[in-house]
Structures are given as structure tokens and as C-alpha cells.
Tab-separated table of C-alpha atoms and ligand atoms in Angstrom:
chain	number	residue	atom	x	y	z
R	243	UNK	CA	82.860	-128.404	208.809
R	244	UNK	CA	80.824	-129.693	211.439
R	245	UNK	CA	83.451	-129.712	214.458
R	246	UNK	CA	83.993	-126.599	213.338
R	247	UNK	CA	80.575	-125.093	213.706
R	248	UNK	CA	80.508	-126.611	216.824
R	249	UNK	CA	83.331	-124.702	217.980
R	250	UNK	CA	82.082	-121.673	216.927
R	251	UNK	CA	79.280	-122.076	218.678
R	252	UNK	CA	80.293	-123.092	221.737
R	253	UNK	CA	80.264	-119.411	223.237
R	254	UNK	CA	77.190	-119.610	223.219
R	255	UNK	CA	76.307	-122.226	226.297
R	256	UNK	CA	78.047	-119.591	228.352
R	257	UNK	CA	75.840	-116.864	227.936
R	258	UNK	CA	73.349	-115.495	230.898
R	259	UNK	CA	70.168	-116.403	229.031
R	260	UNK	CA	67.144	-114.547	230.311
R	261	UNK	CA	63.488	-114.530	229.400
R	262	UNK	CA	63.198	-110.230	229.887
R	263	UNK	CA	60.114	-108.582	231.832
R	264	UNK	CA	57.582	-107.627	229.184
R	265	UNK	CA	56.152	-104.094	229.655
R	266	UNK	CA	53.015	-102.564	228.147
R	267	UNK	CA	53.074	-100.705	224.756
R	268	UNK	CA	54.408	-96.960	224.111
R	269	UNK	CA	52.409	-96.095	221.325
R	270	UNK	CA	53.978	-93.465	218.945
R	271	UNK	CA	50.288	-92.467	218.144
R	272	UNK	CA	49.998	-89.337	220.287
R	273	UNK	CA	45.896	-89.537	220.159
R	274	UNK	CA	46.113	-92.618	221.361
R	275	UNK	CA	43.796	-93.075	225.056
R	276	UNK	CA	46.526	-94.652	226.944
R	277	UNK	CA	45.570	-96.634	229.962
R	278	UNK	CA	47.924	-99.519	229.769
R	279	UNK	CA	51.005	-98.827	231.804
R	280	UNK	CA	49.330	-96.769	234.809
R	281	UNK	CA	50.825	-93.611	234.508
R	282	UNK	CA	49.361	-90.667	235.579
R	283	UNK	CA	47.338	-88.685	233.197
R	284	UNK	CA	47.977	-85.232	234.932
R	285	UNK	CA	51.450	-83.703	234.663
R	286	UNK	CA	53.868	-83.661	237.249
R	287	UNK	CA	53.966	-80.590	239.698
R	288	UNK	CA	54.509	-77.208	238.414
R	289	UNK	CA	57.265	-76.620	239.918
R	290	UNK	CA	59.098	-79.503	238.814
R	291	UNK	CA	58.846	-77.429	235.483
R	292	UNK	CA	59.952	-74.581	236.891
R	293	UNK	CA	63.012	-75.857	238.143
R	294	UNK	CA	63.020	-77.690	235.042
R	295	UNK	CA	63.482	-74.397	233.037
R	296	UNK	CA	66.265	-73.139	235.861
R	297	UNK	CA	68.101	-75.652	235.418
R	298	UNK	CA	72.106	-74.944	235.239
R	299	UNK	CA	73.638	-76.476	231.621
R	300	UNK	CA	77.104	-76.088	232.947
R	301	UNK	CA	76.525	-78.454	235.780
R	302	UNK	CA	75.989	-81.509	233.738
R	303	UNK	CA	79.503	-81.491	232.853
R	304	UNK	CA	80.419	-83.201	236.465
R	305	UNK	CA	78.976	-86.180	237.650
R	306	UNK	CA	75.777	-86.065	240.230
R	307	UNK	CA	76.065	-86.185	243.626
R	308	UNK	CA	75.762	-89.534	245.376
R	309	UNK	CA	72.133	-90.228	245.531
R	310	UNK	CA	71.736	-90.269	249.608
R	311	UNK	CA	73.565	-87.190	250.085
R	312	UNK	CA	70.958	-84.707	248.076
R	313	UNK	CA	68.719	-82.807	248.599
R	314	UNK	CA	66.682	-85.671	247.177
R	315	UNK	CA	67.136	-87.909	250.071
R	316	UNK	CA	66.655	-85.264	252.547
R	317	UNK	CA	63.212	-83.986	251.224
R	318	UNK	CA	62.368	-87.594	251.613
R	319	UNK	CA	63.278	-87.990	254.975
R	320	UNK	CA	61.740	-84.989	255.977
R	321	UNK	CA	57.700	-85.648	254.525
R	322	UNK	CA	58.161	-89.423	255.684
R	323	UNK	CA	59.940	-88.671	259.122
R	324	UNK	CA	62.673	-91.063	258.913
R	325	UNK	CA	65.969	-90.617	258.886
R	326	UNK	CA	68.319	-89.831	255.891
R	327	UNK	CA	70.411	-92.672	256.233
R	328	UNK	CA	67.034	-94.819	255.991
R	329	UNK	CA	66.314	-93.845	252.357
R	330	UNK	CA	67.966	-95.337	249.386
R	331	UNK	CA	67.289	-94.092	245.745
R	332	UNK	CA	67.465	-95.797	242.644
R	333	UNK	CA	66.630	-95.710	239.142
R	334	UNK	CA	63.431	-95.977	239.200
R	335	UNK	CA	61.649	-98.679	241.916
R	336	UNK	CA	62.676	-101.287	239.565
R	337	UNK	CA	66.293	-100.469	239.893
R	338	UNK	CA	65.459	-100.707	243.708
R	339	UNK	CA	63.908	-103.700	243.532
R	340	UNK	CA	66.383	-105.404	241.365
R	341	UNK	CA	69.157	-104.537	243.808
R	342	UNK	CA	67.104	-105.998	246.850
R	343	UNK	CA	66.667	-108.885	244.830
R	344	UNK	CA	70.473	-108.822	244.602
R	345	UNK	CA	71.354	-108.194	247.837
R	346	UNK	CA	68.904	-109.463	250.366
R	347	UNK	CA	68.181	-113.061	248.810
R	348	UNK	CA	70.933	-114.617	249.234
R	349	UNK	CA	70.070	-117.930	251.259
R	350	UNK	CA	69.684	-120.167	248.301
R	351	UNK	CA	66.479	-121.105	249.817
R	352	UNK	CA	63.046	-120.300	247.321
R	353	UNK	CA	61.919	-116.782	247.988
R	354	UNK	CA	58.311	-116.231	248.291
R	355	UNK	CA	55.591	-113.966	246.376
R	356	UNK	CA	51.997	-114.437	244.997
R	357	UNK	CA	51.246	-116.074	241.960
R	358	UNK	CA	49.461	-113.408	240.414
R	359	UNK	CA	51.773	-110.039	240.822
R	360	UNK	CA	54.061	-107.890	239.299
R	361	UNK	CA	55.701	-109.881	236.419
R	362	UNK	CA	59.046	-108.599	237.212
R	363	UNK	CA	59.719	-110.568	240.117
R	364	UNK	CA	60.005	-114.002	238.787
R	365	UNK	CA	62.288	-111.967	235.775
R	366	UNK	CA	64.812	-110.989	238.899
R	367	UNK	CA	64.422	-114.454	240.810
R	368	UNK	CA	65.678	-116.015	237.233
R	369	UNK	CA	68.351	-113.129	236.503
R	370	UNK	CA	70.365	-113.109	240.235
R	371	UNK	CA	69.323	-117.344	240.121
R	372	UNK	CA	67.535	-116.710	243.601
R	373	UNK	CA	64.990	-120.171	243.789
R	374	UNK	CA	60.981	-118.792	244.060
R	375	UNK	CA	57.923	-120.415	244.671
R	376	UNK	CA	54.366	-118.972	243.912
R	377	UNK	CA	51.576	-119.032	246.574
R	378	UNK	CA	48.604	-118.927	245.063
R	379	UNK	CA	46.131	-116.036	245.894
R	380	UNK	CA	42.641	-116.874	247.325
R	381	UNK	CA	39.210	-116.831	244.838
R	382	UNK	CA	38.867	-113.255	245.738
R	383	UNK	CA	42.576	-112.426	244.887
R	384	UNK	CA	43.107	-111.532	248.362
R	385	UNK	CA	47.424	-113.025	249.629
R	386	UNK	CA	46.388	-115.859	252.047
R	387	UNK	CA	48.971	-114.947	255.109
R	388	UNK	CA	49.288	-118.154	256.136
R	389	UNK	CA	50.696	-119.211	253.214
R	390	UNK	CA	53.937	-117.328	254.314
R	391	UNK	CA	54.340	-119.161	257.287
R	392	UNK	CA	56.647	-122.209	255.958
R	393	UNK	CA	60.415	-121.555	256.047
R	394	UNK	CA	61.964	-119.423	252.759
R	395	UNK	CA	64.554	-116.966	251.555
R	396	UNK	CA	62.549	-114.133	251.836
R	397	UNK	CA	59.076	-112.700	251.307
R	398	UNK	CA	58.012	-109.698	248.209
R	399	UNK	CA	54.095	-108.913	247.273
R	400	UNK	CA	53.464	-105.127	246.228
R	401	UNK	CA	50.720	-103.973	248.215
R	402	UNK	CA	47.864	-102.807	246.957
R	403	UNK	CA	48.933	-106.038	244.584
R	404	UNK	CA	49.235	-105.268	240.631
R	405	UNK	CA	47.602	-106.131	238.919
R	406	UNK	CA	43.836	-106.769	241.035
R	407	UNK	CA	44.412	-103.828	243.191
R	408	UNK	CA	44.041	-105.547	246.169
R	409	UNK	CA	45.169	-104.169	249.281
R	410	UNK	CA	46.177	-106.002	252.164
R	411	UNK	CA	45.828	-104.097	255.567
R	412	UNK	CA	48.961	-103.103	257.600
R	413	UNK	CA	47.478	-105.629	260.265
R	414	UNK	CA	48.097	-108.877	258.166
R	415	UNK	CA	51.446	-107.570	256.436
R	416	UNK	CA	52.702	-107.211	259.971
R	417	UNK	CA	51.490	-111.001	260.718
R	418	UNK	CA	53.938	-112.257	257.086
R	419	UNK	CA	56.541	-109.758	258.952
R	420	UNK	CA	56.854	-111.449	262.432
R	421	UNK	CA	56.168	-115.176	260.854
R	422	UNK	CA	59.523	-113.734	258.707
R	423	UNK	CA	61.837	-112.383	260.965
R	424	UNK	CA	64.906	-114.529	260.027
R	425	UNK	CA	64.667	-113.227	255.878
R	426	UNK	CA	64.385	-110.121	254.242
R	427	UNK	CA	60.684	-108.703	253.840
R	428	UNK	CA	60.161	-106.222	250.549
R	429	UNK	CA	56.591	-104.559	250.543
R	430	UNK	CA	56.209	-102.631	246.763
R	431	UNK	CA	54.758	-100.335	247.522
R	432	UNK	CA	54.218	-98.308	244.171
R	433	UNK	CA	50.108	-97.644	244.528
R	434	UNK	CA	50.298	-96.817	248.042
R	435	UNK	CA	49.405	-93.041	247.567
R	436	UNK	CA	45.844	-93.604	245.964
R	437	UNK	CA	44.280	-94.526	249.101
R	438	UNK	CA	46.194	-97.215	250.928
R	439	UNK	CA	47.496	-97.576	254.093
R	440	UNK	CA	51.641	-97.494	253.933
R	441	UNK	CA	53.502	-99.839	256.126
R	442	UNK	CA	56.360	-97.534	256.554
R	443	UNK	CA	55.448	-97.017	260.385
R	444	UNK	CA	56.562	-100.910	260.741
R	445	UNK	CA	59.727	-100.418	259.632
R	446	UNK	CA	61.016	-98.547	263.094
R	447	UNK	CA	59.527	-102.093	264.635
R	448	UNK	CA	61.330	-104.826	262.279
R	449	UNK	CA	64.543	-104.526	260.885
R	450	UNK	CA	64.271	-106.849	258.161
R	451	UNK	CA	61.376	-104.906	256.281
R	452	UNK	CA	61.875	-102.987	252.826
R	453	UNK	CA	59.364	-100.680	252.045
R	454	UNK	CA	59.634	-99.973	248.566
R	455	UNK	CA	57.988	-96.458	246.671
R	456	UNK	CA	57.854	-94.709	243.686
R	457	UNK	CA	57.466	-91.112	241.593
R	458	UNK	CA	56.343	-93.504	238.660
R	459	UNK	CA	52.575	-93.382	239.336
R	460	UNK	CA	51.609	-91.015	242.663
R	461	UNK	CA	54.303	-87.955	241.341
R	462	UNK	CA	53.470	-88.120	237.896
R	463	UNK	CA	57.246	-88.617	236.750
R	464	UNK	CA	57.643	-91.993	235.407
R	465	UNK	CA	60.005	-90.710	232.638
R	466	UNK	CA	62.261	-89.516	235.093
R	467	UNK	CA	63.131	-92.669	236.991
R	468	UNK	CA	62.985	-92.249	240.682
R	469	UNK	CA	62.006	-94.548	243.151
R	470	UNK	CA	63.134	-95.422	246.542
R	471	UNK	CA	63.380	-97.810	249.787
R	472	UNK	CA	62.689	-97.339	253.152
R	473	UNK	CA	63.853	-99.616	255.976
R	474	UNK	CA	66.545	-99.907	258.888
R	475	UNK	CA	70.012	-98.186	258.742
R	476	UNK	CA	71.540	-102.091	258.099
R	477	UNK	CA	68.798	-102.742	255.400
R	478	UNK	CA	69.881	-99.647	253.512
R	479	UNK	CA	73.456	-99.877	253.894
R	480	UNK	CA	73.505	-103.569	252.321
R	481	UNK	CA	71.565	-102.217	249.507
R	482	UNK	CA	74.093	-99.429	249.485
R	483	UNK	CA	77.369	-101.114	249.005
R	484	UNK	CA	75.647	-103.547	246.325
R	485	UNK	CA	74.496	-100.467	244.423
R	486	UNK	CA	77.924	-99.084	244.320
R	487	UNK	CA	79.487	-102.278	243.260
R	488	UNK	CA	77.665	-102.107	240.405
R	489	UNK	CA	76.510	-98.686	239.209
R	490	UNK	CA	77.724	-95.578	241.498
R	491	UNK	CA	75.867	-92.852	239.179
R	492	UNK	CA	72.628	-94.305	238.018
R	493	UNK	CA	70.796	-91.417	239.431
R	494	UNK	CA	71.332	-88.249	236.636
R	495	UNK	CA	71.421	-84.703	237.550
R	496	UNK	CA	68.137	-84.277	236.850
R	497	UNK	CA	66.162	-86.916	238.595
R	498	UNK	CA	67.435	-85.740	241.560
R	499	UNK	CA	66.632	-82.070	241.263
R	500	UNK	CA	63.445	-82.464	239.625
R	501	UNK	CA	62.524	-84.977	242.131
R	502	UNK	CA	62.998	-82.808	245.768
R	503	UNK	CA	60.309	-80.363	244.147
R	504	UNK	CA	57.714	-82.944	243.322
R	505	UNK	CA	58.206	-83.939	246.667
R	506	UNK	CA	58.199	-80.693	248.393
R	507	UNK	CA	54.832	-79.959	246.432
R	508	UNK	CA	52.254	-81.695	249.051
R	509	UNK	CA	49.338	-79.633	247.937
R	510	UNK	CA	50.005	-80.806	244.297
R	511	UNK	CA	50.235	-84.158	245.358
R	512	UNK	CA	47.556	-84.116	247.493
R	513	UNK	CA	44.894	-82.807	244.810
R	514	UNK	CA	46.570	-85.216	241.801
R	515	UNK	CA	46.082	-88.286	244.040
R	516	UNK	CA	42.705	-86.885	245.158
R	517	UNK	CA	41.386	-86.414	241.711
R	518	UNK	CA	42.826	-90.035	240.771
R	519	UNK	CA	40.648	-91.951	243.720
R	520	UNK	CA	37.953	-89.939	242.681
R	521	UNK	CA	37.989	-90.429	238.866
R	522	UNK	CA	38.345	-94.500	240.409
R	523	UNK	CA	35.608	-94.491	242.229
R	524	UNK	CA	33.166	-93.261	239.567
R	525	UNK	CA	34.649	-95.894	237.611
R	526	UNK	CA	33.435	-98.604	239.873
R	527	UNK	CA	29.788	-97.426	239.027
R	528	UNK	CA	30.628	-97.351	235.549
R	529	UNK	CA	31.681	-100.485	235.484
R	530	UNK	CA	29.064	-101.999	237.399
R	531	UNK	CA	27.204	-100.389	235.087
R	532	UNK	CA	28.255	-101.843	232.142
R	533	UNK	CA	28.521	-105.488	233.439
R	534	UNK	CA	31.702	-105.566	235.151
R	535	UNK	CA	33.070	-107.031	238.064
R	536	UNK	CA	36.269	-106.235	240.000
R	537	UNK	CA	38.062	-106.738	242.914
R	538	UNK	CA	38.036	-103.515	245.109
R	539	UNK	CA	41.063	-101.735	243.622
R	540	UNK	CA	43.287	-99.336	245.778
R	541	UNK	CA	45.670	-98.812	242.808
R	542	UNK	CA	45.775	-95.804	240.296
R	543	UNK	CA	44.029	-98.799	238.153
R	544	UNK	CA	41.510	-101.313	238.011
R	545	UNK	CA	40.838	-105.353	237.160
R	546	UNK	CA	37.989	-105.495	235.340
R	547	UNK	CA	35.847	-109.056	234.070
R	548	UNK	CA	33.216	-108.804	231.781
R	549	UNK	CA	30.023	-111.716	232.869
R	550	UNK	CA	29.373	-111.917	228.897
R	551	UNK	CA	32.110	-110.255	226.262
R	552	UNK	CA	35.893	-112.199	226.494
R	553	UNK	CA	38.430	-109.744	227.742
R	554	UNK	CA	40.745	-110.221	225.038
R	555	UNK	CA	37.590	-109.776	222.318
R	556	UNK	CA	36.766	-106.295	224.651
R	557	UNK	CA	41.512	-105.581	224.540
R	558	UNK	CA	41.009	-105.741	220.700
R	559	UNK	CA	37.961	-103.963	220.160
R	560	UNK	CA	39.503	-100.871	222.379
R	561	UNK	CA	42.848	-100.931	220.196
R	562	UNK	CA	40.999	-100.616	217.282
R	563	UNK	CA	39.105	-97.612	218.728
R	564	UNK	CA	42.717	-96.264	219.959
R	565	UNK	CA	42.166	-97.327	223.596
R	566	UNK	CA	44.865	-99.142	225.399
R	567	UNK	CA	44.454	-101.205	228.483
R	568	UNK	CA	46.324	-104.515	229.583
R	569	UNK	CA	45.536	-107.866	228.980
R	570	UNK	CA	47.382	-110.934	230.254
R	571	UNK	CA	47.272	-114.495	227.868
R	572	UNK	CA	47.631	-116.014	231.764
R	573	UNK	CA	46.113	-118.664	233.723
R	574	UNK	CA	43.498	-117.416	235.993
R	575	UNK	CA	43.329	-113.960	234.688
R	576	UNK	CA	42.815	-114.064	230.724
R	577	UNK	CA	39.603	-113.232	231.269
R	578	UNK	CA	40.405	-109.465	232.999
R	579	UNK	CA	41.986	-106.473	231.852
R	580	UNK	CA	44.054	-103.698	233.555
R	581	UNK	CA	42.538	-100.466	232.942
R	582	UNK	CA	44.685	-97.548	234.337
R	583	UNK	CA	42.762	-94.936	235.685
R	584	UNK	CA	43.166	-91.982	233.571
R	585	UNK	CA	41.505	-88.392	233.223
R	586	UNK	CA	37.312	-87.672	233.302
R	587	UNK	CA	37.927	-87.240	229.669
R	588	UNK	CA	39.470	-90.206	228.945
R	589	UNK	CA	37.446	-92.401	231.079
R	590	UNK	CA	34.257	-90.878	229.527
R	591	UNK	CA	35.532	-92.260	226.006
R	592	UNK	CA	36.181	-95.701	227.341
R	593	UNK	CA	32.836	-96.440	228.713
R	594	UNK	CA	30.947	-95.007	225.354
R	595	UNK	CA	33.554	-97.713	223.979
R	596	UNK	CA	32.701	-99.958	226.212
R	597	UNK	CA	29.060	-99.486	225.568
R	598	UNK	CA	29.027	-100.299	222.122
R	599	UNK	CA	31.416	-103.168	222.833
R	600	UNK	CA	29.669	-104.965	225.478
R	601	UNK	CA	25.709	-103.195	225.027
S	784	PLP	C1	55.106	-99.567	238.196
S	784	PLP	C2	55.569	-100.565	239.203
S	784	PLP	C3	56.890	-100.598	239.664
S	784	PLP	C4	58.035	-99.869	239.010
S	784	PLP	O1	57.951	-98.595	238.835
S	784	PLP	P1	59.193	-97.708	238.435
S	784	PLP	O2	58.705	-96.888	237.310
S	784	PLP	O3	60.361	-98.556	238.079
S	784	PLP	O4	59.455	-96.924	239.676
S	784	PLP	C5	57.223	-101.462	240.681
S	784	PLP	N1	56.324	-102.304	241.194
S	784	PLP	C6	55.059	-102.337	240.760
S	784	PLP	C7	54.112	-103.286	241.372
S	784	PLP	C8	54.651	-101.480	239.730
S	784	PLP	O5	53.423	-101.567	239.254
């Protein structure tokens, strides 16, 4: 009975065992204030719904075109000035960044990233087994360049950094970029629209840099999937052929039609991000305000600390009151939450929350 069970079992030691990436909550409360996953609050462009509405039933039936042959890819090489075969598009920038993952860190040396980022990365580094170590960010949150400076397998931060919203100036991401010429470089880049400065330009300078970008957050369209990679013609034709050794249709139909007219509507996207920054800096005031500190956020979102009330008492009192924001049971920052920057509206209701919460 025993050996037997054994047996049976055995199956079982040969499975890829993985500790997933944890996102934030999707409600199915509609009145819920939602600022825990930073999406936009404002809807995508309005022509994205037209061509939404024109869209042609019949041509589902075949398969989409290859992502870097659309219109899709063009639009984007057009508004960013690059050139078409220096665009890849994925399935959203975390289908982007999984396939760098995949295909640029290959050395079997430990890769390098900050220890307080985007949670996904260490999920990848453990999924393709690519070796990481953590560099620890300074008191103010800020990356400490020299810290990426000793030999590795490659180099990833997203800049500004989720979640503090710290931005790191094109100036010292150039320093990790020549200190890192020999290993792939891969700059996230998914807040760079609400204020930052985008390192893009740097990527006609070094071959080895990835810039990576989204329609998640800036294009309002994170239920479409889209996001995308900029870098040299070798850079993008790695990623390429890894892409379609794995998946060769992951972009649908849709995504990619939808997605040239968000991109062709500047003005929209212009006035959205604009209204975003502003909404932000308001909230800086309010925060202030209301006892908060924060780092100086150049995200869609901010990292707030309360001097008095625990951030996880202040995560539970907003749930109860149907406000969502992001809180972390992690070293160093279990005492902040996310809040995603959200409409006037919205952000008016939080801080009459936050009032009573923390008055
Ligand atoms: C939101 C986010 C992404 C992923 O966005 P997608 O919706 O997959 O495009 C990537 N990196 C960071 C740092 C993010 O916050």
C-alpha cells in the first residue's frame, strides 16, 4: 500500500513548481473606489470605440497578422521615431517582459534588480531558473547606481520604480547602462507617460538596452493587453524568434486594431495623462495634509506612510468604506500603501475617508 502510494506519487517531483505573481483584487462590486491596480480611471480614446463599433465580424475567422507587421507596429514607430523593425509587441508588457526574461538572461550568472520593485520579476527569475540578487534601495527609495557596478547576468528596475514612484533620471540609467555593456539592460518603463523622462533616446547609443512600455496605465487599455519593447534591431530580433517558438498569435485581432487608434490619438493622450499628473499633484497636498509622507512619485500612483495610523489598520478601514488601495505584508514597506491615482471624484472620497480614519 505504501510503495504503492509512493509510486503514484512520484509524478509529482517532476513538476515545474512555481510560487505565481500575486496581483491586486478585481472586485465584482461595481461601486467599489478602485485604486489598487493603477489603472486609469478615464476611458480609453474615443476613437478606440469607434473603431471598436466598425469592427469587421467576418475577419476573426483568420488568424491576426504577425504582430510587427501591423499597422500596430508602424503607428508605434512613427510617434516614437524609431524604426519598425525596433518595436516588438506582446501581450501585454508582462508578456514582454517574460520573454526578455527568457531570452536575454541566459548567462547563468544572478541577474540584477532592486529589492523593492515590481513583484513579477523575482516570479520570472524563479520560472525561466535565471539566478537574481536584490540590491537594496537607499533610505529615500532612490536605486543606488553603484550598486550595479559588480559583474551579473543582466540588469531590470522599472523606472519611475513601482511601487515608490521614484524616478531615476536618464543621466544615472545611462551610468547602470555603460557599467553594463557586456549583459542585457531592461528599463520598465510602464509609468513613463505621467511625467517622466523616457530613456528611449539611449537606445540608438547602446545596443544592449530594452526599453519596455505599455497601453496598461498611460492609454487607458489594460483589458486589452498591449505592451511593447523598444531597443536595437538584434535586441528585437532575439526577442522575436523566442516569441515565435513559443506563442506565434498571442496578439488577437483586436488588440492590434484598437491599439494603432489609441496611439494615433495624441491629443487624447496628451489631456488623459495631463489630467492624471494634475489630479497627483493635488494629492501630494492632500496628503501632506492629512499626515502623510511620500516619496516624490512620477507614477499614475503614489506611496503613502502615515506618522501615526498603521497602514494596514488605514488598507482595512478603506475596504470597509469600499476603497481599494495596495498594501504589501513586506519588509521595509508594511507600513505604506499604493494608492493609484484615480479621478477628482474619487480622490475627493478617499481623503474624507482618510479624514475620519486618521483625524
Ligand atoms: C503594470 C505594470 C506592468 C505590466 O503591465 P501590463 O498590463 O502587462 O502591460 C509592468 N511593469 C510594471 C512595473 C507595472 O507596474
Amino acid at each position: 500500500m505504501r510503495k504503492g502510494m509512493d509510486i503514484h506519487m512520484k509524478w509529482e517531483e517532476n513538476v515545474r513548481k512555481v510560487v505565481p505573481y500575486v496581483p491586486g483584487e478585481q472586485p465584482e462590486n461595481k461601486t467599489v473606489i478602485k485604486l489598487n491596480t493603477n489603472e486609469n480611471p478615464y476611458p480609453p480614446s474615443p476613437k478606440v470605440k469607434d473603431a471598436m463599433a466598425g469592427m469587421e465580424l467576418d475577419r476573426m475567422r483568420l488568424y491576426p497578422a504577425f504582430p510587427e507587421q501591423t499597422e500596430l507596429a508602424e503607428a508605434l514607430a512613427l510617434k516614437y521615431q524609431i524604426d519598425k523593425e525596433q518595436i516588438f509587441i506582446g501581450d501585454g508588457s508582462d508578456d514582454v517582459l517574460s520573454l526578455a526574461f527568457m531570452t536575454f538572461f541566459q548567462s547563468g550568472k544572478p541577474i540584477l534588480f532592486p529589492d523593492i520593485t515590481y513583484s513579477f520579476y523575482d516570479v520570472w527569475a524563479d520560472l525561466y531558473r535565471v539566478p537574481y540578487e536584490t540590491r537594496a534601495l537607499d533610505e529615500h527609495f532612490c536605486i543606488r547606481v553603484e550598486d550595479y557596478m559588480q559583474p551579473n547576468g543582466g540588469v531590470v528596475f522599472p523606472n519611475p520604480n513601482a511601487p515608490t514612484g521614484v524616478l531615476l533620471g536618464r543621466g544615472e540609467v545611462e551610468r547602470i547602462i555603460e557599467a553594463n555593456r557586456d549583459v542585457v539592460v531592461i528599463v520598465d518603463e510602464a509609468y513613463i507617460d505621467f511625467g517622466g523622462t523616457s530613456c528611449l533616446p539611449l537606445t540608438q547609443k547602446y545596443d544592449n538596452l530594452l526599453v519596455v512600455q505599455t497601453f496598461s496605465k498611460s492609454r487607458s487599455m489594460a483589458g486589452m493587453r498591449i505592451g511593447y519593447a523598444m531597443g536595437s534591431r538584434k535586441l528585437i530580433k532575439y526577442i522575436n524568434d523566442v516569441k515565435y517558438s513559443v506563442n506565434s498569435y498571442t496578439m488577437n485581432y483586436a488588440a492590434l486594431q484598437l491599439g494603432v487608434e489609441a496611439v494615433k490619438d495624441e491629443a487624447y493622450f496628451q489631456e488623459s495623462c495631463g489630467k492624471i499628473m494634475r489630479t497627483r499633484e493635488r494629492a501630494k497636498k492632500e496628503f501632506t495634509r492629512l499626515g502623510f509622507t511620500f516619496p516624490e512619485s512620477y507614477g499614475n500612483f503614489m506611496f503613502v506612510s502615515h506618522d501615526r495610523v498603521p497602514a494596514r489598520e488605514i488598507f482595512e478601514r478603506l475596504r470597509e468604506n469600499d476603497i481599494y488601495v495596495r498594501y504589501w505584508n513586506k519588509e521595509r514597506i508594511d507600513n505604506y500603501l499604493r494608492v493609484t491615482i484615480g479621478t477628482d471624484e474619487q480622490m475627493e472620497a478617499l481623503y474624507r475617508a482618510l479624514e475620519k480614519i486618521c483625524g
